[in-house]
XYZ file of C-alpha atoms in Angstrom:
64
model
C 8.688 0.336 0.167
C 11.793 1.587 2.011
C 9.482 0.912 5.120
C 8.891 -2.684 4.398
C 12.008 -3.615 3.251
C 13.545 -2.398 7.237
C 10.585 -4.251 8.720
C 10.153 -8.079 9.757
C 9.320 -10.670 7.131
C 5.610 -10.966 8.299
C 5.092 -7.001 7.697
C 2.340 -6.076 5.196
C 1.296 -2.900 3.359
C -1.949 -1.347 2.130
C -1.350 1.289 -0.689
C -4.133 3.538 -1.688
C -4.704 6.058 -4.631
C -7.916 7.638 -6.494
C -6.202 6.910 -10.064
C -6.090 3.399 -11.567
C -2.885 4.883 -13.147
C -0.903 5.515 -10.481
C -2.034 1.913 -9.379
C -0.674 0.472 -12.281
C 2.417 1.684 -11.859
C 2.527 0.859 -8.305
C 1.782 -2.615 -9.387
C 4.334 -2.695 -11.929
C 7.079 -1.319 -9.760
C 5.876 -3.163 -6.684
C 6.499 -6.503 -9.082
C 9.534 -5.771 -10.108
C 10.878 -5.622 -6.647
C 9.386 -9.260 -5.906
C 6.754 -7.507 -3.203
C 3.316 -8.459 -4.460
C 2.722 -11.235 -1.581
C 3.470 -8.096 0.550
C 1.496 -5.015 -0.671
C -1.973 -4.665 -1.462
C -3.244 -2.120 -3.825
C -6.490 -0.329 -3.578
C -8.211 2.107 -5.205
C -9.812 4.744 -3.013
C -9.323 8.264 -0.987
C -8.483 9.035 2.494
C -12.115 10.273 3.521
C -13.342 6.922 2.827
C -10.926 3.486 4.172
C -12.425 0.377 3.599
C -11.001 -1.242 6.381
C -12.044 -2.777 9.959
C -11.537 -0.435 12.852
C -8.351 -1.690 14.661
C -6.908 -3.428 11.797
C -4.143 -1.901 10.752
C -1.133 -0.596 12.798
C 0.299 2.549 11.440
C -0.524 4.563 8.539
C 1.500 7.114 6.376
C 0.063 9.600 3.865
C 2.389 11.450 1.018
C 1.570 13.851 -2.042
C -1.919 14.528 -0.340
């Protein structure tokens, strides 16, 4: 979030976790800071990205 908020207006985020908890309280917190046009929450792992090759432009992992 800290990471979005220093980048340009246009920037967008994909977050990523393997528990629909910790989703949900992405979601909740991501809400409360007026961000959900801006990050996109998806459940899933690291060893399988369900995104187009090329399509994203940086990438940060934590509490792996």
């Amino acid at each position: 979030i800290a990471v979005l908020r220093a980048s340009g207006p246009g920037t967008k985020m994909i977050g990523m976790d393997i528990t629909p908890e910790m989703l949900a309280y992405g979601r909740e917190k991501i809400a409360r800071l007026g961000l959900q046009d801006r990050i996109d929450l998806r459940i899933g792992d690291a060893e399988h990205i369900d995104l187009p090759d090329n399509s994203v432009d940086g990438c940060c992992s934590a509490f792996t």
